[in-house]
mmCIF file of C-alpha atoms in Angstrom:
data_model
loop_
_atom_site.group_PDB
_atom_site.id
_atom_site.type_symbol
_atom_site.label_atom_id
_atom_site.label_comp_id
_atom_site.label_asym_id
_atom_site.label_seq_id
_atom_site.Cartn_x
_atom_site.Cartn_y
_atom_site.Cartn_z
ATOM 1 C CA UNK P 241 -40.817 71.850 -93.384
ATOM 2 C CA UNK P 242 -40.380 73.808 -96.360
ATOM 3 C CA UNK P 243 -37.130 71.969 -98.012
ATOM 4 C CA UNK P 244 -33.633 73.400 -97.800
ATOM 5 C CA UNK P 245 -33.271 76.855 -97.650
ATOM 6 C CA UNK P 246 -30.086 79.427 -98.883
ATOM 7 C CA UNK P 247 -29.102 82.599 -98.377
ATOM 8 C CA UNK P 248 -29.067 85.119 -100.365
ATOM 9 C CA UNK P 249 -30.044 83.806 -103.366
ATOM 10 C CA UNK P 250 -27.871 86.430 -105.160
ATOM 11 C CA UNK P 251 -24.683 88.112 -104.402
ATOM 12 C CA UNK P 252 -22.407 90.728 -106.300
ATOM 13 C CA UNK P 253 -19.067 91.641 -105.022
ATOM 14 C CA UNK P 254 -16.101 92.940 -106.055
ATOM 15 C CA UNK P 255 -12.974 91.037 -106.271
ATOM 16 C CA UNK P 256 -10.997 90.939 -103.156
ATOM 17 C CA UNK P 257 -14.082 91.284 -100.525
ATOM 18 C CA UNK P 258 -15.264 88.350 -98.162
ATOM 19 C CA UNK P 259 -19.039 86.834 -98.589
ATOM 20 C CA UNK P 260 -20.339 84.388 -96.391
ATOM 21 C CA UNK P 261 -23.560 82.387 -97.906
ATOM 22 C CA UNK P 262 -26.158 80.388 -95.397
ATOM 23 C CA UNK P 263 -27.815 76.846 -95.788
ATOM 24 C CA UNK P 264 -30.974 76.044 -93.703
ATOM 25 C CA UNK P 265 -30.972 72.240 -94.355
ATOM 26 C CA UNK P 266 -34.331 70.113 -94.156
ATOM 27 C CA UNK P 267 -34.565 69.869 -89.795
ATOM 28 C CA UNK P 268 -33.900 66.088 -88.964
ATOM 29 C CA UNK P 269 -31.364 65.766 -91.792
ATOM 30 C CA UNK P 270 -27.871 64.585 -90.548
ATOM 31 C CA UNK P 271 -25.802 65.567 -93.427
ATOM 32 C CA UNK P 272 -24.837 68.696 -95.336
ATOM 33 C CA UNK P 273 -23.151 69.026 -98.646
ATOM 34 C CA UNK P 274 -21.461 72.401 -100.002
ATOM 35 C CA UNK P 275 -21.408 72.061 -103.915
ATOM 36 C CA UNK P 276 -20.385 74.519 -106.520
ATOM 37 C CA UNK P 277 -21.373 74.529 -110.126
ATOM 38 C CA UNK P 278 -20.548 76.723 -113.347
ATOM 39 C CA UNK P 279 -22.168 77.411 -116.658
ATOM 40 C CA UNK P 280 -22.414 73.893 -118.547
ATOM 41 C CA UNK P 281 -21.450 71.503 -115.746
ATOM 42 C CA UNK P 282 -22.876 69.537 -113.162
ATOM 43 C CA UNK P 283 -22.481 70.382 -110.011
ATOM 44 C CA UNK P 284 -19.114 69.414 -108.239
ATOM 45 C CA UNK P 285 -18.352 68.685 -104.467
ATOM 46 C CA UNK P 286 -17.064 71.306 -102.633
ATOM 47 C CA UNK P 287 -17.429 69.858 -98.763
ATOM 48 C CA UNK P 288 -19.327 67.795 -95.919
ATOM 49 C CA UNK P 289 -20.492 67.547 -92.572
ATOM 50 C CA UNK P 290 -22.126 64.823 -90.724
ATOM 51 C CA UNK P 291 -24.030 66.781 -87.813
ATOM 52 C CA UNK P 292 -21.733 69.438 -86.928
ATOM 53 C CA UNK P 293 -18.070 67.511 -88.006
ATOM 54 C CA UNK P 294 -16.903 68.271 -90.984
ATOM 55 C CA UNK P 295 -15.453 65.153 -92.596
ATOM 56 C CA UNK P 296 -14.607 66.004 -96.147
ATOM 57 C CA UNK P 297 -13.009 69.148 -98.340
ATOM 58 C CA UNK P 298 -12.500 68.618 -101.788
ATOM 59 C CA UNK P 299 -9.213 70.091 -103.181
ATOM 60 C CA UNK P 300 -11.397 72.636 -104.911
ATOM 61 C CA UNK P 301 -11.852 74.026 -101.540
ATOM 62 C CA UNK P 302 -8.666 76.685 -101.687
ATOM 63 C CA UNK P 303 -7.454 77.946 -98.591
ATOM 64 C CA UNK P 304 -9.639 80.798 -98.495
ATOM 65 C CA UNK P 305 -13.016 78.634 -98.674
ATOM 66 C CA UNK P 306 -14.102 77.830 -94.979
ATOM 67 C CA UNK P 307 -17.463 76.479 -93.724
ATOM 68 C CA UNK P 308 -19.312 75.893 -90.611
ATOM 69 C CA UNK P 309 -21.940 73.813 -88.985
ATOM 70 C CA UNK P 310 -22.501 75.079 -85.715
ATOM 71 C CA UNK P 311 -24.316 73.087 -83.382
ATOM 72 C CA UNK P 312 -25.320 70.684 -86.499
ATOM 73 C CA UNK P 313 -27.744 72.762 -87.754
ATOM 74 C CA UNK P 314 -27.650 75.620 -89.971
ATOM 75 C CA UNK P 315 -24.293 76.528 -91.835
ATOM 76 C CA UNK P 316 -21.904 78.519 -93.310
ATOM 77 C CA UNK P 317 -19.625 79.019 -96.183
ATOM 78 C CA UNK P 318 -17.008 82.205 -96.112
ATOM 79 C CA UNK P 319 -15.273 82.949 -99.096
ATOM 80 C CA UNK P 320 -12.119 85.478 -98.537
ATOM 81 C CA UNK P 321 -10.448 87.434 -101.021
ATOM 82 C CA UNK P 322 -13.026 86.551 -103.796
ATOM 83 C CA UNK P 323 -11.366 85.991 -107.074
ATOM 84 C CA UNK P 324 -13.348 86.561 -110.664
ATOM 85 C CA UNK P 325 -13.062 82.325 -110.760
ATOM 86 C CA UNK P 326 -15.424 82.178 -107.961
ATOM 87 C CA UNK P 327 -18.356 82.883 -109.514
ATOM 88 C CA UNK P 328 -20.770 80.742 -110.039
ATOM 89 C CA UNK P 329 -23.704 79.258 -107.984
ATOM 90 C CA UNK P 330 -22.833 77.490 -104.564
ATOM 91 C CA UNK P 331 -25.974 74.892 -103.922
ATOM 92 C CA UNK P 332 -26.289 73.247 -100.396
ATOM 93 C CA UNK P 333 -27.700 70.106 -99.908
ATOM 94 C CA UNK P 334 -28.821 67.366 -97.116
ATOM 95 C CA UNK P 335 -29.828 64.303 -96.532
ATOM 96 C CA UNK P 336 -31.018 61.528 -93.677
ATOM 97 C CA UNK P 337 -29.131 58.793 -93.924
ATOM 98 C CA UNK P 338 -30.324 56.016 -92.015
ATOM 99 C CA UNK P 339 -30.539 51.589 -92.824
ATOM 100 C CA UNK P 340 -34.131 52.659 -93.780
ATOM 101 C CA UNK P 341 -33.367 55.276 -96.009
ATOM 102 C CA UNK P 342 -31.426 55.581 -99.297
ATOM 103 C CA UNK P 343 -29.034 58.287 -99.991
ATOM 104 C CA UNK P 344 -30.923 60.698 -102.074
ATOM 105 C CA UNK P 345 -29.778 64.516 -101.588
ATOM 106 C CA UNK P 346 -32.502 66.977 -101.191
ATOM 107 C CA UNK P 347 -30.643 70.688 -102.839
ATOM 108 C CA UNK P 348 -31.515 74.318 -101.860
ATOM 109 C CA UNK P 349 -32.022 76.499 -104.598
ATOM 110 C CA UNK P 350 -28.379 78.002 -104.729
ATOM 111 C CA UNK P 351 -26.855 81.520 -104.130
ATOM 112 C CA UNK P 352 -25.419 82.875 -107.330
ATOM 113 C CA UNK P 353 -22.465 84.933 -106.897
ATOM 114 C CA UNK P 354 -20.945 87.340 -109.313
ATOM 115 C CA UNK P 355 -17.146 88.679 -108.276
ATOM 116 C CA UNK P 356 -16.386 91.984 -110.614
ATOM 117 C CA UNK K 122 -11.102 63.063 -114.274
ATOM 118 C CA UNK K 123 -14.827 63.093 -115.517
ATOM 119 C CA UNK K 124 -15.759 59.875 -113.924
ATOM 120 C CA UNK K 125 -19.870 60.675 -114.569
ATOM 121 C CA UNK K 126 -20.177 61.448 -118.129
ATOM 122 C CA UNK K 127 -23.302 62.527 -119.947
ATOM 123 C CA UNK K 128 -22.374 62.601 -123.971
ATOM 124 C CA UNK K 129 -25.917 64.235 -124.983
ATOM 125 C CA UNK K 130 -25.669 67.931 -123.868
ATOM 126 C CA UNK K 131 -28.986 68.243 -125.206
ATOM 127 C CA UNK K 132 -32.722 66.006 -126.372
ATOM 128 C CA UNK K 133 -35.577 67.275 -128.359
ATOM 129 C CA UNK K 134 -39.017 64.702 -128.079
ATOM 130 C CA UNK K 135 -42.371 65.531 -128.721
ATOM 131 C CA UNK K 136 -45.237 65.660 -126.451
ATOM 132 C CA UNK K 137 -46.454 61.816 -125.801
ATOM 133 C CA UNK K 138 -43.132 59.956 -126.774
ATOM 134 C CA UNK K 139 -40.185 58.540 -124.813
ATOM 135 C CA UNK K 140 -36.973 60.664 -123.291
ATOM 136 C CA UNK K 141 -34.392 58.352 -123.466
ATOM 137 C CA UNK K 142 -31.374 59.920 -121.868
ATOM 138 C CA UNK K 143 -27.914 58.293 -121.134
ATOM 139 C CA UNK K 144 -25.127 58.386 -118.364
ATOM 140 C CA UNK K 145 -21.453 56.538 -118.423
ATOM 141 C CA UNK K 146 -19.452 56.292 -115.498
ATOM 142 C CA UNK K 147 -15.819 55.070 -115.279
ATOM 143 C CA UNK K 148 -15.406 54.684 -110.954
ATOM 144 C CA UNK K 149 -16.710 50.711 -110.468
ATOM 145 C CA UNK K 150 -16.479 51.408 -106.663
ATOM 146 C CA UNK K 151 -19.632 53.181 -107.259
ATOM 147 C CA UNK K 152 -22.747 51.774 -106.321
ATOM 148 C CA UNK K 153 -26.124 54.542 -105.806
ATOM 149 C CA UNK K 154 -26.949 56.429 -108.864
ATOM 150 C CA UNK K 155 -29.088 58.994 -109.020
ATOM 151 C CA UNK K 156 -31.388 61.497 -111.604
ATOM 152 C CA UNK K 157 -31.582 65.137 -110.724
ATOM 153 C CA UNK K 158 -33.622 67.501 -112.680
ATOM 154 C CA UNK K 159 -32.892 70.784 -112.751
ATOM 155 C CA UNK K 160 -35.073 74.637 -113.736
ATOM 156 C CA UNK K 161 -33.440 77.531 -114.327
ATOM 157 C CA UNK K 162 -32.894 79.446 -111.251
ATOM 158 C CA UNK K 163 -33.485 76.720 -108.670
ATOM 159 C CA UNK K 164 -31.585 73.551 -107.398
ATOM 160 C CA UNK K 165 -31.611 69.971 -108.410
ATOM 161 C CA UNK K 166 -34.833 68.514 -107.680
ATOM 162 C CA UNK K 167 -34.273 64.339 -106.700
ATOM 163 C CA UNK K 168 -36.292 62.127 -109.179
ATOM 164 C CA UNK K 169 -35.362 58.446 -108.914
ATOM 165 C CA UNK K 170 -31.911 56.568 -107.959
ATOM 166 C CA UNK K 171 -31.408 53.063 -108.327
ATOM 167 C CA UNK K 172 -28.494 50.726 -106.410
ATOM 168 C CA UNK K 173 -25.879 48.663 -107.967
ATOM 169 C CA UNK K 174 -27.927 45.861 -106.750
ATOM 170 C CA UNK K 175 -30.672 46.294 -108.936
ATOM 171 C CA UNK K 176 -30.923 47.149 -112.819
ATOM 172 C CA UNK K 177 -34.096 48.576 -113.060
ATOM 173 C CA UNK K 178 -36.231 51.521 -111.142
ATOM 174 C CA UNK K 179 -39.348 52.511 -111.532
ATOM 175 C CA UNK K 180 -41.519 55.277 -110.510
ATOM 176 C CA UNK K 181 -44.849 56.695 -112.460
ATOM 177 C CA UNK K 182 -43.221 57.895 -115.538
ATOM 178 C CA UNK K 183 -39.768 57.361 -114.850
ATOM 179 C CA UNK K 184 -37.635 54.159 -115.229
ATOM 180 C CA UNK K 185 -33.736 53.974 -114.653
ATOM 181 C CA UNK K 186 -31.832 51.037 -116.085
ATOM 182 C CA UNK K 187 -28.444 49.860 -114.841
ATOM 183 C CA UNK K 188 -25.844 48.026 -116.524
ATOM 184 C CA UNK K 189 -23.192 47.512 -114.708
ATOM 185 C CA UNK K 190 -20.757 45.416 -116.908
ATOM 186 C CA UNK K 191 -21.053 48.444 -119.190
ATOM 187 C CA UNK K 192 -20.933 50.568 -117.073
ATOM 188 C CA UNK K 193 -24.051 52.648 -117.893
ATOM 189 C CA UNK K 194 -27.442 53.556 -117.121
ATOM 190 C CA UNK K 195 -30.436 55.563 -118.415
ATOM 191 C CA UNK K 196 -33.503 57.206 -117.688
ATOM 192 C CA UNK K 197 -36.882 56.540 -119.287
ATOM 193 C CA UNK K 198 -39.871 59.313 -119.433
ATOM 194 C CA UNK K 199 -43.059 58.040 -120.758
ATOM 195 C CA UNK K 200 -45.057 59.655 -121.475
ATOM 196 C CA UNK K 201 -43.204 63.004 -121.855
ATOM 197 C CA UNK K 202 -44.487 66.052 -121.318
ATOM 198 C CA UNK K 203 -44.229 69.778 -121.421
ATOM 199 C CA UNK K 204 -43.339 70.047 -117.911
ATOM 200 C CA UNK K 205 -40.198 67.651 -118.199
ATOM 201 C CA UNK K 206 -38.486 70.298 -120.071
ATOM 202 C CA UNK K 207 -35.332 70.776 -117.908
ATOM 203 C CA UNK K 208 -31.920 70.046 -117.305
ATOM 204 C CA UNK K 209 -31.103 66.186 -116.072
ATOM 205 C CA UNK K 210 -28.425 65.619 -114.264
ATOM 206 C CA UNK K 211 -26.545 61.896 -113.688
ATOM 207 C CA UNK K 212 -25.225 61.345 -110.427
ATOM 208 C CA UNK K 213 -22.851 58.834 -108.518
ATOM 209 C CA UNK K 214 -21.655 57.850 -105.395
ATOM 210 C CA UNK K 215 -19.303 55.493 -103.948
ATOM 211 C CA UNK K 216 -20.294 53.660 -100.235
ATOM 212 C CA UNK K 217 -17.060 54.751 -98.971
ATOM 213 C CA UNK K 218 -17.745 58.383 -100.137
ATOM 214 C CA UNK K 219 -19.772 59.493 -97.007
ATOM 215 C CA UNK K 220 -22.842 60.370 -99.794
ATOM 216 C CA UNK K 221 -20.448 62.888 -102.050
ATOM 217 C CA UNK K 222 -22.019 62.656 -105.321
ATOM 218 C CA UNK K 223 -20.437 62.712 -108.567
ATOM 219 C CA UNK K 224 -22.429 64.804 -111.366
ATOM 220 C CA UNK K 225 -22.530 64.677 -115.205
ATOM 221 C CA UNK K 226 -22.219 67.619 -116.868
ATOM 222 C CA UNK K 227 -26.151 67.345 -118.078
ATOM 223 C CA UNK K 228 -28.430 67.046 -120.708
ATOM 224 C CA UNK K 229 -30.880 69.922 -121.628
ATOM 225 C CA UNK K 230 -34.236 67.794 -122.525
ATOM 226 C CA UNK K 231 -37.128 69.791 -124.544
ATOM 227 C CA UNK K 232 -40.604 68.458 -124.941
ATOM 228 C CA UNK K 233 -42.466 69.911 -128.140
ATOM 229 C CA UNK K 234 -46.086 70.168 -128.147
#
């Protein structure tokens, strides 16, 4: 396994279109993590899934943010009606969490999107 | 509400000596702390993580203290090197948090030869 995988690693758009990004997460990893970070911070929670439920959404996560897990694999986050504040680079992460294991997060290496 | 907070944003240490770099959290319901480094252009790469019941780390190079009636922790490189030159990320998380971690905004470490 080759570690988590996103993407596309870059995406322009113009303000107003839809753009939907993809996480591959490490294969017997139960959890997912959607974060988002901008220039000179760290990155911030955006969402969460545990298989293919999605238990969390930060309040960062406007109404036009929406994400997937399918099946409890692979998944999706759709941004409609991009604004110019939505840029900025969207990492995925995973992790196994199991009473054998500790909690660490293993990230992808992040789609940057640019809105015009 | 900052509850991770880094106050370096940045470290210079030469080649051979020790990165000392700091972390402050406000949220005492957290208990797993982590150290992310970070490259341009790529994600956060894991490096060590300690729990609240523990106040010290260690792994090769790379120690993490925790002091938990402070409030604080830090991460030790020694030796440093060249290749440690990177962005280092604090991170936090609560039990009761389902794994959502908490970042710092950073601190931008550079290793002179």
């Amino acid at each position: 396994d080759t570690g988590v995988s996103q993407n596309p690693r870059h995406k322009i758009t113009k303000r107003g279109q839809n753009v939907t990004f993809r996480c591959d997460p490490i294969s017997e990893h139960n959890r997912l993590y959607w974060y988002r970070q901008t220039l000179g911070q760290g990155p911030e929670f955006l969402t969460y899934f545990q298989n293919e439920a999605q238990l969390e959404k930060s309040r960062l996560l406007s109404d036009r943010f929406s994400a997937e897990r399918p099946k409890g694999s692979f998944s999706t986050l759709e941004i409609q009606r991009t604004e110019q504040g939505d840029s900025a680079m969207y990492l995925c992460a995973s992790s196994l969490v199991s009473p054998l294991t500790g909690s660490e997060q293993y990230f992808g290496p992040g789609t940057r999107l640019t809105v015009t | 509400d900052q509850q991770v907070k880094q106050n370096s944003p940045s470290l210079s240490v030469q080649e051979g000596r020790i990165s000392i770099l700091n972390c402050d959290y406000t949220n005492s319901m957290f208990d797993y702390f982590l150290w992310y480094k970070k490259y341009p252009a790529e994600g956060p790469t894991f490096l060590i993580s300690i729990s609240s019941i523990k106040d010290k780390n260690e792994d090769g190079r790379f120690t993490v203290f925790l002091n938990k009636s402070a409030k604080h922790l830090s991460l030790h490189i020694v030796p440093s090197q060249p290749g440690d030159s990177a962005v280092y990320f604090c991170a936090a998380s609560a039990t009761d948090s389902w794994g959502k971690l908490q970042f710092g905004a950073g601190t931008q470490v550079v290793v002179t030869p």
